Tab-separated table of C-alpha atoms and ligand atoms in Angstrom:
chain	number	residue	atom	x	y	z
A	1356	UNK	CA	-64.220	-54.521	107.864
A	1357	UNK	CA	-63.272	-52.475	104.778
A	1358	UNK	CA	-59.736	-51.439	105.483
A	1359	UNK	CA	-56.769	-53.019	107.173
A	1360	UNK	CA	-53.282	-51.827	108.077
A	1361	UNK	CA	-50.599	-54.470	108.388
A	1362	UNK	CA	-46.943	-54.839	109.356
A	1363	UNK	CA	-45.025	-57.033	106.933
A	1364	UNK	CA	-41.626	-57.983	108.346
A	1365	UNK	CA	-38.165	-58.198	106.827
A	1366	UNK	CA	-36.643	-61.670	106.728
A	1367	UNK	CA	-33.290	-63.411	106.361
A	1368	UNK	CA	-33.213	-66.263	103.850
A	1369	UNK	CA	-30.718	-69.127	103.534
A	1370	UNK	CA	-29.269	-68.776	107.072
A	1371	UNK	CA	-25.811	-69.958	105.895
A	1372	UNK	CA	-26.277	-73.695	105.270
A	1373	UNK	CA	-29.971	-73.624	104.219
A	1374	UNK	CA	-29.798	-72.165	100.710
A	1375	UNK	CA	-33.313	-71.722	99.291
A	1376	UNK	CA	-34.985	-73.594	102.167
A	1377	UNK	CA	-34.306	-71.879	105.515
A	1378	UNK	CA	-35.298	-68.420	106.692
A	1379	UNK	CA	-36.120	-66.397	109.786
A	1380	UNK	CA	-38.197	-63.335	110.546
A	1381	UNK	CA	-37.092	-59.953	111.960
A	1382	UNK	CA	-39.158	-57.572	114.032
A	1383	UNK	CA	-37.196	-54.330	114.052
A	1384	UNK	CA	-37.650	-53.641	110.343
A	1385	UNK	CA	-40.582	-54.174	108.003
A	1386	UNK	CA	-43.042	-52.487	105.660
A	1387	UNK	CA	-46.516	-51.226	106.431
A	1388	UNK	CA	-49.362	-51.642	103.988
A	1389	UNK	CA	-52.978	-50.511	103.899
A	1390	UNK	CA	-55.411	-52.666	101.944
A	1391	UNK	CA	-58.915	-51.351	101.247
A	1392	UNK	CA	-61.993	-52.946	99.659
A	1393	UNK	CA	-63.420	-51.023	96.704
A	1394	UNK	CA	-66.701	-51.355	94.814
A	1395	UNK	CA	-64.746	-51.041	91.571
A	1396	UNK	CA	-63.325	-54.433	90.628
A	1397	UNK	CA	-59.618	-55.162	90.175
A	1398	UNK	CA	-56.372	-54.451	92.046
A	1399	UNK	CA	-54.984	-50.917	92.199
A	1400	UNK	CA	-51.807	-49.707	93.878
A	1401	UNK	CA	-52.668	-46.136	94.789
A	1402	UNK	CA	-49.758	-45.075	96.980
A	1403	UNK	CA	-46.101	-46.045	97.443
A	1404	UNK	CA	-43.891	-44.227	99.930
A	1405	UNK	CA	-40.258	-44.760	100.821
A	1406	UNK	CA	-38.866	-46.083	97.545
A	1407	UNK	CA	-39.514	-45.685	93.876
A	1408	UNK	CA	-41.419	-48.780	92.694
A	1409	UNK	CA	-43.903	-49.418	89.870
A	1410	UNK	CA	-47.571	-48.579	90.439
A	1411	UNK	CA	-48.825	-50.976	87.726
A	1412	UNK	CA	-50.117	-54.060	89.563
A	1413	UNK	CA	-48.479	-56.404	87.024
A	1414	UNK	CA	-45.031	-54.852	87.645
A	1415	UNK	CA	-45.127	-54.687	91.431
A	1416	UNK	CA	-44.728	-57.901	93.441
A	1417	UNK	CA	-47.559	-56.809	95.772
A	1418	UNK	CA	-49.828	-56.468	92.744
A	1419	UNK	CA	-48.757	-59.736	91.122
A	1420	UNK	CA	-49.461	-61.830	94.232
A	1421	UNK	CA	-52.719	-59.909	94.823
A	1422	UNK	CA	-53.812	-60.636	91.243
A	1423	UNK	CA	-52.951	-64.344	91.631
A	1424	UNK	CA	-55.307	-64.559	94.614
A	1425	UNK	CA	-57.930	-62.232	93.109
A	1426	UNK	CA	-58.167	-64.141	89.823
A	1427	UNK	CA	-58.524	-67.444	91.693
A	1428	UNK	CA	-61.142	-66.310	94.207
A	1429	UNK	CA	-62.981	-63.820	91.956
A	1430	UNK	CA	-64.520	-61.795	94.832
A	1431	UNK	CA	-67.338	-59.346	94.045
A	1432	UNK	CA	-65.255	-56.318	95.057
A	1433	UNK	CA	-61.895	-54.822	94.193
A	1434	UNK	CA	-58.921	-53.742	96.339
A	1435	UNK	CA	-56.635	-50.754	96.562
A	1436	UNK	CA	-53.202	-51.042	98.109
A	1437	UNK	CA	-50.966	-48.503	99.822
A	1438	UNK	CA	-47.333	-49.504	100.393
A	1439	UNK	CA	-45.192	-47.768	103.008
A	1440	UNK	CA	-41.799	-49.218	102.268
A	1441	UNK	CA	-39.111	-49.287	104.931
A	1442	UNK	CA	-37.182	-52.285	103.538
A	1443	UNK	CA	-34.988	-51.076	100.706
A	1444	UNK	CA	-35.601	-53.060	97.493
A	1445	UNK	CA	-32.623	-55.245	96.672
A	1446	UNK	CA	-31.288	-55.153	100.247
A	1447	UNK	CA	-31.344	-58.928	100.688
A	1448	UNK	CA	-33.681	-58.834	103.677
A	1449	UNK	CA	-36.836	-59.745	101.829
A	1450	UNK	CA	-38.119	-56.427	100.530
A	1451	UNK	CA	-40.031	-58.036	97.677
A	1452	UNK	CA	-41.258	-60.878	99.926
A	1453	UNK	CA	-42.742	-58.403	102.425
A	1454	UNK	CA	-44.804	-56.834	99.630
A	1455	UNK	CA	-45.748	-60.193	98.148
A	1456	UNK	CA	-47.151	-61.561	101.415
A	1457	UNK	CA	-48.602	-58.222	102.558
A	1458	UNK	CA	-51.158	-57.754	99.820
A	1459	UNK	CA	-52.607	-61.274	99.991
A	1460	UNK	CA	-52.568	-61.397	103.797
A	1461	UNK	CA	-54.505	-58.105	103.964
A	1462	UNK	CA	-57.030	-59.123	101.291
A	1463	UNK	CA	-57.562	-62.470	103.010
A	1464	UNK	CA	-58.355	-60.753	106.328
A	1465	UNK	CA	-60.847	-58.413	104.619
A	1466	UNK	CA	-62.549	-61.374	102.927
A	1467	UNK	CA	-63.024	-63.338	106.184
A	1468	UNK	CA	-59.932	-65.583	105.842
A	1469	UNK	CA	-60.870	-67.972	103.023
A	1470	UNK	CA	-57.231	-69.140	102.800
A	1471	UNK	CA	-54.713	-70.492	105.324
A	1472	UNK	CA	-51.154	-69.136	105.511
A	1473	UNK	CA	-49.690	-71.860	103.292
A	1474	UNK	CA	-52.257	-71.109	100.581
A	1475	UNK	CA	-51.507	-67.394	100.905
A	1476	UNK	CA	-47.801	-68.166	100.503
A	1477	UNK	CA	-48.621	-69.973	97.229
A	1478	UNK	CA	-50.101	-66.744	95.843
A	1479	UNK	CA	-47.132	-64.771	97.181
A	1480	UNK	CA	-44.724	-67.016	95.268
A	1481	UNK	CA	-46.158	-65.583	92.040
A	1482	UNK	CA	-45.257	-62.073	93.196
A	1483	UNK	CA	-41.791	-63.038	94.441
A	1484	UNK	CA	-41.059	-64.667	91.081
A	1485	UNK	CA	-41.369	-61.241	89.439
A	1486	UNK	CA	-38.399	-59.959	91.475
A	1487	UNK	CA	-36.137	-63.011	91.544
A	1488	UNK	CA	-37.131	-64.658	88.227
A	1489	UNK	CA	-37.756	-68.004	89.909
A	1490	UNK	CA	-40.329	-69.465	92.281
A	1491	UNK	CA	-39.004	-69.785	95.806
A	1492	UNK	CA	-40.436	-69.172	99.257
A	1493	UNK	CA	-37.466	-68.898	101.605
A	1494	UNK	CA	-38.251	-65.235	102.452
A	1495	UNK	CA	-42.019	-65.571	102.052
A	1496	UNK	CA	-42.425	-68.406	104.565
A	1497	UNK	CA	-40.790	-66.650	107.559
A	1498	UNK	CA	-42.601	-63.379	106.712
A	1499	UNK	CA	-45.933	-65.237	106.656
A	1500	UNK	CA	-45.399	-67.603	109.623
A	1501	UNK	CA	-42.727	-65.867	111.745
A	1502	UNK	CA	-39.789	-67.546	113.515
A	1503	UNK	CA	-37.605	-69.985	111.606
A	1504	UNK	CA	-39.128	-71.818	108.668
A	1505	UNK	CA	-37.993	-74.572	106.361
A	1506	UNK	CA	-39.513	-74.821	102.901
A	1507	UNK	CA	-39.517	-78.594	102.487
A	1508	UNK	CA	-40.971	-78.381	99.011
A	1509	UNK	CA	-42.211	-75.613	96.710
A	1510	UNK	CA	-44.381	-77.811	94.531
A	1511	UNK	CA	-46.490	-78.880	96.337
A	1512	UNK	CA	-45.777	-76.142	98.869
A	1513	UNK	CA	-44.807	-77.575	102.244
A	1514	UNK	CA	-43.578	-75.253	104.993
A	1515	UNK	CA	-42.262	-76.410	108.375
A	1516	UNK	CA	-42.198	-74.060	111.346
A	1517	UNK	CA	-39.029	-74.557	113.402
A	1518	UNK	CA	-38.929	-73.474	117.067
A	1519	UNK	CA	-36.979	-70.311	117.924
A	1520	UNK	CA	-34.624	-70.432	120.936
A	1521	UNK	CA	-35.614	-67.665	123.308
A	1522	UNK	CA	-32.284	-65.844	123.519
A	1523	UNK	CA	-31.505	-65.731	119.813
A	1524	UNK	CA	-30.925	-62.265	118.297
A	1525	UNK	CA	-30.004	-61.202	114.787
A	1526	UNK	CA	-27.664	-58.408	113.754
A	1527	UNK	CA	-27.911	-57.156	110.184
A	1528	UNK	CA	-25.696	-54.775	108.266
A	1529	UNK	CA	-26.957	-53.524	104.931
A	1530	UNK	CA	-24.176	-51.964	102.862
A	1531	UNK	CA	-25.993	-49.849	100.299
A	1532	UNK	CA	-24.684	-51.401	97.130
A	1533	UNK	CA	-26.925	-53.122	94.617
A	1534	UNK	CA	-26.980	-56.876	94.053
A	1535	UNK	CA	-29.950	-58.225	92.086
A	1536	UNK	CA	-31.245	-61.582	93.303
A	1537	UNK	CA	-31.646	-62.793	89.732
A	1538	UNK	CA	-28.007	-61.960	88.933
A	1539	UNK	CA	-26.544	-63.457	92.079
A	1540	UNK	CA	-28.414	-66.696	91.382
A	1541	UNK	CA	-26.980	-66.827	87.884
A	1542	UNK	CA	-23.355	-67.063	89.128
A	1543	UNK	CA	-23.959	-70.189	91.218
A	1544	UNK	CA	-22.531	-73.522	90.049
A	1545	UNK	CA	-24.981	-76.016	88.562
A	1546	UNK	CA	-23.236	-78.953	90.241
A	1547	UNK	CA	-21.844	-79.486	93.732
A	1548	UNK	CA	-19.031	-81.855	94.821
A	1549	UNK	CA	-20.412	-84.721	96.906
A	1550	UNK	CA	-18.162	-83.905	99.893
A	1551	UNK	CA	-19.540	-80.335	100.005
A	1552	UNK	CA	-23.099	-81.644	99.794
A	1553	UNK	CA	-22.425	-83.998	102.719
A	1554	UNK	CA	-21.013	-81.159	104.835
A	1555	UNK	CA	-23.948	-78.925	103.950
A	1556	UNK	CA	-26.750	-81.370	104.749
A	1557	UNK	CA	-25.029	-82.371	108.005
A	1558	UNK	CA	-25.048	-78.671	108.936
A	1559	UNK	CA	-28.694	-78.138	107.968
A	1560	UNK	CA	-29.779	-81.169	109.975
A	1561	UNK	CA	-27.764	-80.177	113.029
A	1562	UNK	CA	-28.897	-76.537	112.820
A	1563	UNK	CA	-32.518	-77.703	112.901
A	1564	UNK	CA	-31.734	-79.950	115.873
A	1565	UNK	CA	-29.949	-77.050	117.592
A	1566	UNK	CA	-32.979	-74.798	117.083
A	1567	UNK	CA	-35.317	-77.481	118.439
A	1568	UNK	CA	-33.238	-78.050	121.555
A	1569	UNK	CA	-32.014	-74.441	122.095
A	1570	UNK	CA	-28.485	-75.814	121.852
A	1571	UNK	CA	-26.524	-72.651	121.090
A	1572	UNK	CA	-23.197	-74.512	120.716
A	1573	UNK	CA	-24.720	-76.784	118.095
A	1574	UNK	CA	-26.284	-73.790	116.303
A	1575	UNK	CA	-22.836	-72.201	116.293
A	1576	UNK	CA	-21.079	-75.238	114.846
A	1577	UNK	CA	-23.780	-75.629	112.175
A	1578	UNK	CA	-23.886	-72.081	110.765
A	1579	UNK	CA	-21.489	-72.767	107.874
A	1580	UNK	CA	-22.086	-72.617	104.146
A	1581	UNK	CA	-19.579	-74.418	101.936
A	1582	UNK	CA	-21.696	-74.224	98.765
A	1583	UNK	CA	-23.074	-70.732	98.107
A	1584	UNK	CA	-21.154	-68.283	100.293
A	1585	UNK	CA	-17.758	-68.989	98.651
A	1586	UNK	CA	-19.243	-67.837	95.306
A	1587	UNK	CA	-21.307	-64.897	96.494
A	1588	UNK	CA	-19.154	-63.335	99.205
A	1589	UNK	CA	-16.828	-61.748	96.606
A	1590	UNK	CA	-19.660	-59.337	95.665
A	1591	UNK	CA	-19.954	-57.972	99.195
A	1592	UNK	CA	-17.198	-55.551	100.177
A	1593	UNK	CA	-15.508	-56.388	103.504
A	1594	UNK	CA	-17.484	-59.614	103.907
A	1595	UNK	CA	-14.589	-61.661	105.298
A	1596	UNK	CA	-13.619	-58.941	107.764
A	1597	UNK	CA	-17.205	-58.466	108.946
A	1598	UNK	CA	-17.646	-62.192	109.429
A	1599	UNK	CA	-14.362	-62.544	111.288
A	1600	UNK	CA	-15.028	-59.604	113.637
A	1601	UNK	CA	-18.619	-60.740	114.269
A	1602	UNK	CA	-17.336	-64.151	115.371
A	1603	UNK	CA	-14.608	-62.563	117.523
A	1604	UNK	CA	-17.314	-60.388	119.150
A	1605	UNK	CA	-19.156	-63.578	120.116
A	1606	UNK	CA	-21.637	-64.218	117.298
A	1607	UNK	CA	-22.729	-67.826	116.852
A	1608	UNK	CA	-22.465	-67.442	113.096
A	1609	UNK	CA	-22.388	-64.872	110.329
A	1610	UNK	CA	-23.246	-65.127	106.647
A	1611	UNK	CA	-24.899	-63.537	103.629
A	1612	UNK	CA	-28.537	-62.597	104.123
A	1613	UNK	CA	-30.437	-63.957	101.133
A	1614	UNK	CA	-28.454	-63.056	98.048
A	1615	UNK	CA	-26.875	-60.054	99.783
A	1616	UNK	CA	-25.618	-57.407	100.047
A	1617	UNK	CA	-26.907	-57.564	103.641
A	1618	UNK	CA	-24.885	-59.661	106.069
A	1619	UNK	CA	-26.526	-61.288	109.090
A	1620	UNK	CA	-25.152	-62.633	112.351
A	1621	UNK	CA	-26.962	-64.659	114.995
A	1622	UNK	CA	-26.045	-64.276	118.658
A	1623	UNK	CA	-27.127	-65.599	122.012
A	1624	UNK	CA	-28.407	-62.551	123.907
A	1625	UNK	CA	-29.079	-58.923	123.038
A	1626	UNK	CA	-25.763	-57.630	124.449
A	1627	UNK	CA	-23.685	-59.841	122.170
A	1628	UNK	CA	-25.849	-58.879	119.178
A	1629	UNK	CA	-25.177	-55.183	119.981
A	1630	UNK	CA	-21.420	-55.846	120.266
A	1631	UNK	CA	-21.525	-57.526	116.862
A	1632	UNK	CA	-23.365	-54.490	115.473
A	1633	UNK	CA	-20.671	-52.150	116.838
A	1634	UNK	CA	-17.925	-54.201	115.122
A	1635	UNK	CA	-19.813	-54.281	111.827
A	1636	UNK	CA	-20.348	-50.501	111.999
A	1637	UNK	CA	-16.672	-49.900	112.733
A	1638	UNK	CA	-15.629	-51.768	109.577
A	1639	UNK	CA	-18.023	-49.950	107.246
A	1640	UNK	CA	-17.343	-46.553	108.851
A	1641	UNK	CA	-13.861	-46.838	107.360
A	1642	UNK	CA	-15.303	-47.073	103.839
A	1643	UNK	CA	-17.299	-44.631	101.719
A	1644	UNK	CA	-20.181	-47.123	101.455
A	1645	UNK	CA	-23.365	-45.969	103.185
A	1646	UNK	CA	-24.888	-48.622	105.432
A	1647	UNK	CA	-27.649	-49.363	107.892
A	1648	UNK	CA	-27.673	-51.807	110.778
A	1649	UNK	CA	-30.463	-53.530	112.691
A	1650	UNK	CA	-30.489	-55.612	115.845
A	1651	UNK	CA	-33.608	-57.690	116.220
A	1652	UNK	CA	-35.040	-60.439	118.336
A	1653	UNK	CA	-36.326	-63.191	116.095
A	1654	UNK	CA	-39.941	-62.296	115.297
A	1655	UNK	CA	-41.979	-65.395	116.095
A	1656	UNK	CA	-45.286	-63.843	115.033
A	1657	UNK	CA	-44.619	-62.909	111.402
A	1658	UNK	CA	-46.944	-60.649	109.439
A	1659	UNK	CA	-49.590	-59.004	111.616
A	1660	UNK	CA	-52.581	-56.685	111.650
A	1661	UNK	CA	-51.863	-53.200	113.047
A	1662	UNK	CA	-55.398	-51.804	112.791
A	1663	UNK	CA	-58.636	-52.234	110.877
A	1664	UNK	CA	-61.896	-50.382	110.314
Z	3113	ADP	P1	-34.972	-58.247	98.045
Z	3113	ADP	O1	-34.187	-59.484	98.408
Z	3113	ADP	O2	-34.606	-57.101	98.926
Z	3113	ADP	O3	-36.430	-58.513	97.966
Z	3113	ADP	P2	-34.893	-58.495	95.192
Z	3113	ADP	O4	-33.746	-58.197	94.270
Z	3113	ADP	O5	-35.358	-59.899	95.344
Z	3113	ADP	O6	-34.505	-57.856	96.599
Z	3113	ADP	O7	-36.182	-57.659	94.724
Z	3113	ADP	C1	-36.101	-56.326	94.422
Z	3113	ADP	C2	-36.579	-56.116	92.983
Z	3113	ADP	O8	-38.007	-56.286	92.910
Z	3113	ADP	C3	-36.302	-54.700	92.528
Z	3113	ADP	O9	-35.878	-54.753	91.180
Z	3113	ADP	C4	-37.650	-54.011	92.615
Z	3113	ADP	O10	-37.799	-52.975	91.671
Z	3113	ADP	C5	-38.631	-55.131	92.338
Z	3113	ADP	N1	-39.942	-54.894	92.981
Z	3113	ADP	C6	-41.142	-54.814	92.384
Z	3113	ADP	N2	-42.108	-54.583	93.278
Z	3113	ADP	C7	-41.527	-54.497	94.488
Z	3113	ADP	C8	-42.013	-54.268	95.809
Z	3113	ADP	N3	-43.309	-54.027	96.065
Z	3113	ADP	N4	-41.124	-54.295	96.822
Z	3113	ADP	C9	-39.809	-54.504	96.580
Z	3113	ADP	N5	-39.285	-54.719	95.361
Z	3113	ADP	C10	-40.133	-54.728	94.319
């Protein structure tokens, strides 16, 4: 096998109460990448379509994670990478994470799978750090493993796969304004009142229990963020209205996807998720902000091979 084409999915990080630790994987939006072995050594990005991103391997998250793996393994070949980007950079649905996991996943397949998915995520963290200026894996883990994931620890890296209730659907609206992950991290408080911390960890624990037991009522009562959302929501136009209308339309919960500007909602059943989408669209249609929406079943498979030769 000399060439592989992969689908690298978009992801939602944080999931309201799980700042920096929880995430889930989407299947209706993602990037495609082609990774090819070359006799010339090194990592080269030879094609990028969809969005304007750097070709230098050291400046592109796909290249940085690829180099981290390449310099550790020192294979006797090189690799060239083509990136077909469908996830807008800076959208808050894991655009950089999709690239960071894609390159190493593809190289690993071509090399006969010397690494497991946790080890591949470790290399991807190096790429993700280029975009967000800190090492975290809350988008990388769901892109790599699929479903819901909890990053129990980054160092050493420990990822837990959480079961996905069968009827859970996500609705995403991406208002096309720019929020840089690095900047939206900088505005967060360094300390948290104890009462807020108690509320938050009760919600994380009960959300995990709700996911394990497919208890949609418990999922609903757990999807609250009293720590991060109050600080970040001010940067997203119409956030409060979108959240309110999503809940009225029947969503289990609604919050900021990653560091925004995308907003996600989770619903029981496709029909409710579509109703939530219609309400979100209605709100942004009354503004001059361009937007995109997605409705997606939770992708339990994660990154996958599309073809190889
Ligand atoms: P997102 O949450 O959508 O990944 P980030 O703000 O974390 O958004 O990352 C986007 C930043 O990373 C942009 O500044 C972009 O130029 C940079 N970047 C570098 N390489 C890539 C890549 N292959 N894919 C996406 N973004 C990249």
